[in-house]
Coordinates of C-alpha atoms (C1' of nucleotides) in Angstrom, one line a residue:
Chain R
X286 CA -33.1 13.8 30.4
X287 CA -33.8 10.6 32.3
X288 CA -33.0 7.3 30.8
X289 CA -35.0 4.4 32.1
X290 CA -32.3 1.9 33.0
X291 CA -34.3 -1.1 31.9
X292 CA -34.8 0.3 28.4
X293 CA -31.1 1.3 28.1
X294 CA -29.6 1.2 24.7
X295 CA -26.2 2.6 25.7
X296 CA -24.6 -0.8 25.2
X297 CA -25.5 -0.8 21.6
X298 CA -23.5 2.4 21.0
X299 CA -20.7 1.2 23.1
X300 CA -20.4 -2.1 21.3
X301 CA -19.5 -0.2 18.1
X302 CA -17.2 2.4 19.6
X303 CA -15.3 0.1 22.0
X304 CA -12.2 -1.7 20.9
X305 CA -8.7 -0.5 21.7
X306 CA -8.2 1.1 18.3
X307 CA -11.8 1.9 17.1
X308 CA -12.0 5.5 18.2
X309 CA -8.7 6.5 16.6
X310 CA -9.6 4.7 13.4
X311 CA -12.9 6.5 13.3
X312 CA -11.4 9.9 14.0
X313 CA -9.0 9.4 11.2
X314 CA -11.7 8.4 8.8
X315 CA -14.0 11.2 10.0
X316 CA -11.1 13.7 9.3
X317 CA -10.0 12.3 6.0
X318 CA -13.2 10.8 4.6
X319 CA -11.4 8.1 2.6
X320 CA -8.2 6.3 3.4
X321 CA -6.3 3.3 2.1
X322 CA -5.5 0.4 4.5
X323 CA -1.9 1.3 4.5
X324 CA -2.6 5.0 5.2
X325 CA -4.6 4.1 8.3
X326 CA -1.8 1.8 9.3
X327 CA 0.7 4.6 9.0
X328 CA -1.5 6.9 11.0
X329 CA -1.7 4.4 13.8
X330 CA 1.7 2.7 13.7
X331 CA 1.4 0.7 16.9
X332 CA -1.7 -1.3 15.6
X333 CA -1.0 -4.7 14.2
X334 CA -2.4 -5.6 10.8
X335 CA -4.6 -8.3 12.4
X336 CA -6.2 -5.8 14.7
X337 CA -6.6 -3.2 12.0
X338 CA -8.3 -5.7 9.7
X339 CA -10.5 -7.0 12.5
X340 CA -11.7 -3.6 13.6
X341 CA -12.3 -2.4 10.1
X342 CA -14.4 -5.5 9.4
X343 CA -16.5 -4.9 12.5
X344 CA -17.1 -1.3 11.6
X345 CA -18.1 -2.3 8.1
X346 CA -20.5 -4.9 9.4
X347 CA -22.3 -2.1 11.3
X348 CA -22.4 0.2 8.2
X349 CA -20.2 2.7 9.9
X350 CA -17.6 2.5 7.2
X351 CA -17.5 1.3 3.6
X352 CA -14.9 -0.9 2.0
X353 CA -14.0 -0.7 -1.6
X354 CA -11.6 -3.2 -3.2
X355 CA -9.8 -2.3 -6.4
X356 CA -8.9 -5.5 -8.2
X357 CA -5.3 -4.7 -8.9
X358 CA -1.8 -5.9 -7.8
X359 CA -0.5 -4.9 -5.4
X360 CA -4.0 -4.6 -3.8
X361 CA -5.7 -1.4 -3.1
X362 CA -8.5 -1.1 -0.6
X363 CA -10.2 2.1 0.4
X364 CA -12.1 2.7 3.5
X365 CA -14.5 5.6 4.0
X366 CA -16.9 6.8 6.6
X367 CA -20.6 6.4 5.7
X368 CA -23.3 9.0 6.2
X369 CA -24.6 6.7 8.9
X370 CA -21.1 6.5 10.5
X371 CA -20.9 10.3 10.6
X372 CA -23.8 10.2 13.1
X373 CA -21.4 8.9 15.6
X374 CA -19.3 12.1 15.6
X375 CA -21.4 14.0 18.2
X376 CA -20.9 11.1 20.6
X377 CA -17.2 11.0 20.0
X378 CA -17.0 14.8 20.3
X379 CA -18.8 14.7 23.6
X380 CA -16.6 12.0 24.9
X381 CA -13.5 13.8 23.8
X382 CA -14.6 17.0 25.5
X383 CA -15.4 15.2 28.7
X384 CA -12.2 13.3 28.5
X385 CA -10.2 16.5 28.2
X386 CA -11.9 17.9 31.3
X387 CA -11.4 14.7 33.1
X388 CA -7.7 14.8 32.5
X389 CA -7.6 18.2 34.2
X390 CA -9.8 16.9 37.0
X391 CA -7.4 14.1 37.7
X392 CA -4.4 16.4 37.7
X393 CA -6.2 18.7 40.2
X394 CA -7.0 15.8 42.4
X395 CA -3.3 14.8 42.5
X396 CA -2.3 18.3 43.4
X397 CA -4.8 18.4 46.3
X398 CA -3.6 15.0 47.6
X399 CA 0.0 16.2 47.5
X400 CA -0.9 19.4 49.4
X401 CA -2.4 17.5 52.3
X402 CA 0.5 15.2 52.7
Chain W
X56 CA -16.5 19.7 15.1
X57 CA -13.2 18.1 14.1
X58 CA -11.2 16.2 16.6
X59 CA -7.5 16.0 16.0
X60 CA -6.9 12.2 16.3
X61 CA -3.5 12.7 17.8
X62 CA -4.9 14.7 20.7
X63 CA -7.9 12.3 21.2
X64 CA -9.2 12.1 24.7
X65 CA -12.1 9.8 23.8
X66 CA -10.4 6.9 25.5
X67 CA -10.4 8.7 28.9
X68 CA -14.2 8.9 28.8
X69 CA -14.5 5.3 27.6
X70 CA -12.3 4.0 30.3
X71 CA -14.9 5.2 32.8
X72 CA -18.0 4.1 31.0
X73 CA -16.8 0.8 29.8
X74 CA -17.4 -2.4 31.8
X75 CA -20.2 -4.8 31.4
X76 CA -22.3 -3.3 34.2
X77 CA -21.1 0.3 34.5
X78 CA -23.7 2.0 32.3
X79 CA -26.6 0.3 34.1
X80 CA -25.1 1.1 37.5
X81 CA -24.7 4.7 36.5
X82 CA -28.2 5.0 35.1
X83 CA -29.7 3.6 38.3
X84 CA -27.7 6.0 40.4
X85 CA -28.5 8.9 38.1
X86 CA -32.1 8.1 38.4
X87 CA -32.2 7.5 42.2
X88 CA -29.4 9.7 43.4
X89 CA -28.5 7.5 46.3
X90 CA -28.7 3.8 46.7
X91 CA -27.6 1.1 49.1
X92 CA -25.4 -1.7 47.8
X93 CA -28.2 -4.2 48.1
X94 CA -30.6 -1.9 46.3
X95 CA -28.3 -1.7 43.3
X96 CA -27.8 -5.5 43.4
X97 CA -31.6 -6.0 43.4
X98 CA -31.9 -3.6 40.4
X99 CA -29.3 -5.6 38.5
X100 CA -29.9 -9.1 39.7
X101 CA -27.6 -10.9 37.2
X102 CA -24.5 -9.1 38.4
X103 CA -22.3 -10.9 40.9
X104 CA -21.3 -9.2 44.2
X105 CA -17.7 -9.3 43.1
X106 CA -18.4 -7.4 39.9
X107 CA -20.7 -4.9 41.6
X108 CA -18.1 -4.2 44.2
X109 CA -15.3 -3.9 41.6
X110 CA -17.2 -1.5 39.3
X111 CA -18.4 0.6 42.2
X112 CA -14.8 1.0 43.5
X113 CA -13.6 2.0 40.0
X114 CA -16.3 4.6 39.7
X115 CA -15.5 5.9 43.2
X116 CA -11.8 6.1 42.3
X117 CA -12.7 8.4 39.4
X118 CA -15.0 10.6 41.6
X119 CA -18.0 9.6 39.6
X120 CA -19.8 8.2 42.7
X121 CA -19.4 8.6 46.4
X122 CA -19.3 5.8 49.0
X123 CA -20.6 6.3 52.5
X124 CA -20.2 3.6 55.1
X125 CA -22.5 3.6 58.2
X126 CA -20.7 1.7 61.0
X127 CA -23.6 -0.6 62.0
X128 CA -24.5 -4.2 61.9
X129 CA -25.6 -5.5 59.5
X130 CA -23.5 -3.1 57.4
X131 CA -25.0 -0.2 55.5
X132 CA -23.2 1.4 52.6
X133 CA -24.7 4.1 50.4
X134 CA -23.6 5.0 47.0
X135 CA -24.5 8.3 45.3
X136 CA -23.7 10.0 42.1
X137 CA -21.4 13.0 42.5
X138 CA -21.9 16.4 40.8
X139 CA -19.0 15.5 38.7
X140 CA -20.5 12.1 37.9
X141 CA -23.6 13.9 36.6
X142 CA -21.5 15.5 33.9
X143 CA -21.5 12.0 32.2
X144 CA -25.3 12.1 31.7
X145 CA -25.2 13.9 28.3
X146 CA -22.8 11.3 27.0
X147 CA -24.9 8.4 28.2
X148 CA -28.0 10.1 26.8
X149 CA -26.4 10.6 23.4
X150 CA -25.3 7.0 23.3
X151 CA -28.7 5.8 24.4
X152 CA -30.4 7.9 21.7
X153 CA -27.9 6.7 19.1
X154 CA -28.3 3.1 20.3
X155 CA -32.0 3.3 19.9
X156 CA -31.7 4.5 16.3
X157 CA -29.1 1.9 15.6
X158 CA -31.4 -0.9 16.7
X159 CA -33.9 0.3 14.2
X160 CA -31.2 0.6 11.5
X161 CA -30.2 -3.0 12.0
X162 CA -33.7 -4.2 11.8
X163 CA -34.2 -2.3 8.6
X164 CA -31.1 -3.8 7.2
X165 CA -32.4 -7.3 8.0
X166 CA -35.7 -6.6 6.2
X167 CA -33.8 -5.3 3.1
X168 CA -31.6 -8.4 3.0
X169 CA -34.6 -10.7 3.3
X170 CA -36.3 -8.8 0.4
X171 CA -33.5 -9.4 -2.0
X172 CA -33.2 -13.1 -1.2
Chain B
dC4 C1' 15.1 -14.9 -11.3
dT5 C1' 14.6 -12.3 -7.4
dC6 C1' 12.7 -8.6 -4.9
dC7 C1' 9.2 -5.3 -3.7
dT8 C1' 4.6 -3.8 -2.8
dT9 C1' -0.2 -4.2 -0.4
dA10 C1' -3.7 -6.1 2.1
dG11 C1' -4.5 -9.3 4.0
dT12 C1' -4.5 -14.9 6.8
dA13 C1' -3.0 -18.3 10.1
dT14 C1' -1.3 -19.8 14.4
dC15 C1' 0.0 -19.2 18.9
dT16 C1' 0.7 -16.8 23.3
dT17 C1' -0.4 -13.3 26.7
dT18 C1' -3.4 -10.2 29.0
dT19 C1' -7.6 -8.6 30.7
dA20 C1' -12.5 -9.1 31.8
dG21 C1' -15.9 -11.6 33.7
dT22 C1' -18.2 -15.8 36.2
dA23 C1' -19.0 -19.2 40.0
dT24 C1' -18.8 -20.4 44.4
dA25 C1' -17.7 -20.5 49.1
dC26 C1' -16.6 -17.8 53.0
dT27 C1' -16.7 -13.9 56.8
dA28 C1' -18.2 -10.5 60.8
dT29 C1' -21.7 -9.3 64.0
dA30 C1' -26.1 -7.5 66.1
dG31 C1' -30.7 -8.6 66.8
dA32 C1' -34.7 -11.7 66.3
dA33 C1' -37.0 -16.1 67.2
Chain D
dT231 C1' -28.7 -21.3 70.3
dT232 C1' -29.4 -20.9 65.8
dC233 C1' -30.9 -18.0 61.9
dT234 C1' -31.0 -13.8 59.2
dA235 C1' -29.4 -9.8 57.1
dT236 C1' -25.6 -6.8 54.7
dA237 C1' -21.6 -5.8 52.3
dG238 C1' -18.3 -7.5 51.3
dT239 C1' -13.4 -10.9 50.4
dA240 C1' -10.9 -15.1 48.6
dT241 C1' -9.9 -18.4 45.3
dA242 C1' -10.3 -20.7 41.1
dC243 C1' -11.9 -20.8 36.7
dT244 C1' -13.5 -19.5 31.7
dA245 C1' -13.9 -16.4 27.9
dA246 C1' -12.8 -12.7 25.2
dA247 C1' -9.6 -9.2 23.5
dA248 C1' -5.2 -8.2 22.0
dG249 C1' -0.3 -9.0 20.7
dA250 C1' 3.7 -11.4 18.2
dT251 C1' 5.2 -13.5 14.4
dA252 C1' 5.3 -15.8 10.1
dC253 C1' 3.1 -16.5 5.9
dT254 C1' 0.6 -15.5 1.1
dA255 C1' -0.8 -13.8 -3.8
dA256 C1' 0.7 -11.8 -8.1
dG257 C1' 2.3 -8.3 -11.2
dG258 C1' 6.0 -5.0 -12.2
dA259 C1' 10.9 -3.3 -11.6
dG260 C1' 15.6 -4.4 -11.8

DNA sequence: CTCCTTAGTATCTTTTAGTATACTATAGAA
DNA sequence: TTCTATAGTATACTAAAAGATACTAAGGAG
């Protein structure tokens, strides 16, 4: 396939996927379907609440995930991947696969460099 | 396919693709195979020389592109996509395709919103 | 009455990414 | 002698992303 650079829509996909925590959030939601805010937080403990909220809102804005608020105290909010959001999975899978190979490639490069020293 | 979030290597692929100008640079090199610095610059006029240099160096560092310097004046430097770099094409193609659909999706959303007002 | 829980906000600081602009070397052309 | 071309570098700046930390609402448990 040959993408005409001037008609490139790669950025549109990147905008949605890029963000320090977005891929992991998406993978968790793809795996589990539906999760509470606190569940996601526990799955990704290093993320701050601010960042988690921000990224979830952005994904919701693009119809990748759905947000359902249960009006109760303490609050309960459930996030789930939409059908549309699921269409991102092949891209994530392709990137994951490539990333795995790339990790090996980099290790191999390091070995070769060490050999020549 | 089900990616185990904890073993996720999506980031490794993203690190290489992400950067304001990297996708376009890559698409141009994928299309043309080999290009001089100034040719790339002309193909992406809005990019500054600093950014072009920076991104090219980063892509070279990851073996995605190759840099060949011809020792002559004025200088001539050719950049070409490596075989390894070509392995990124399916990912870029998938993102481009998704991005195209997403543009339509967003337009449709806007139409629906306007209808209900 | 105080504490706990959940899903957030608000504010501030730090880090990273990107922009703007000026400068350089050097051979050959005019 | 001055100008042009090429592929950069250097410096200073702005903007965007992310992090740290403190705060909030409100019902139920003790």
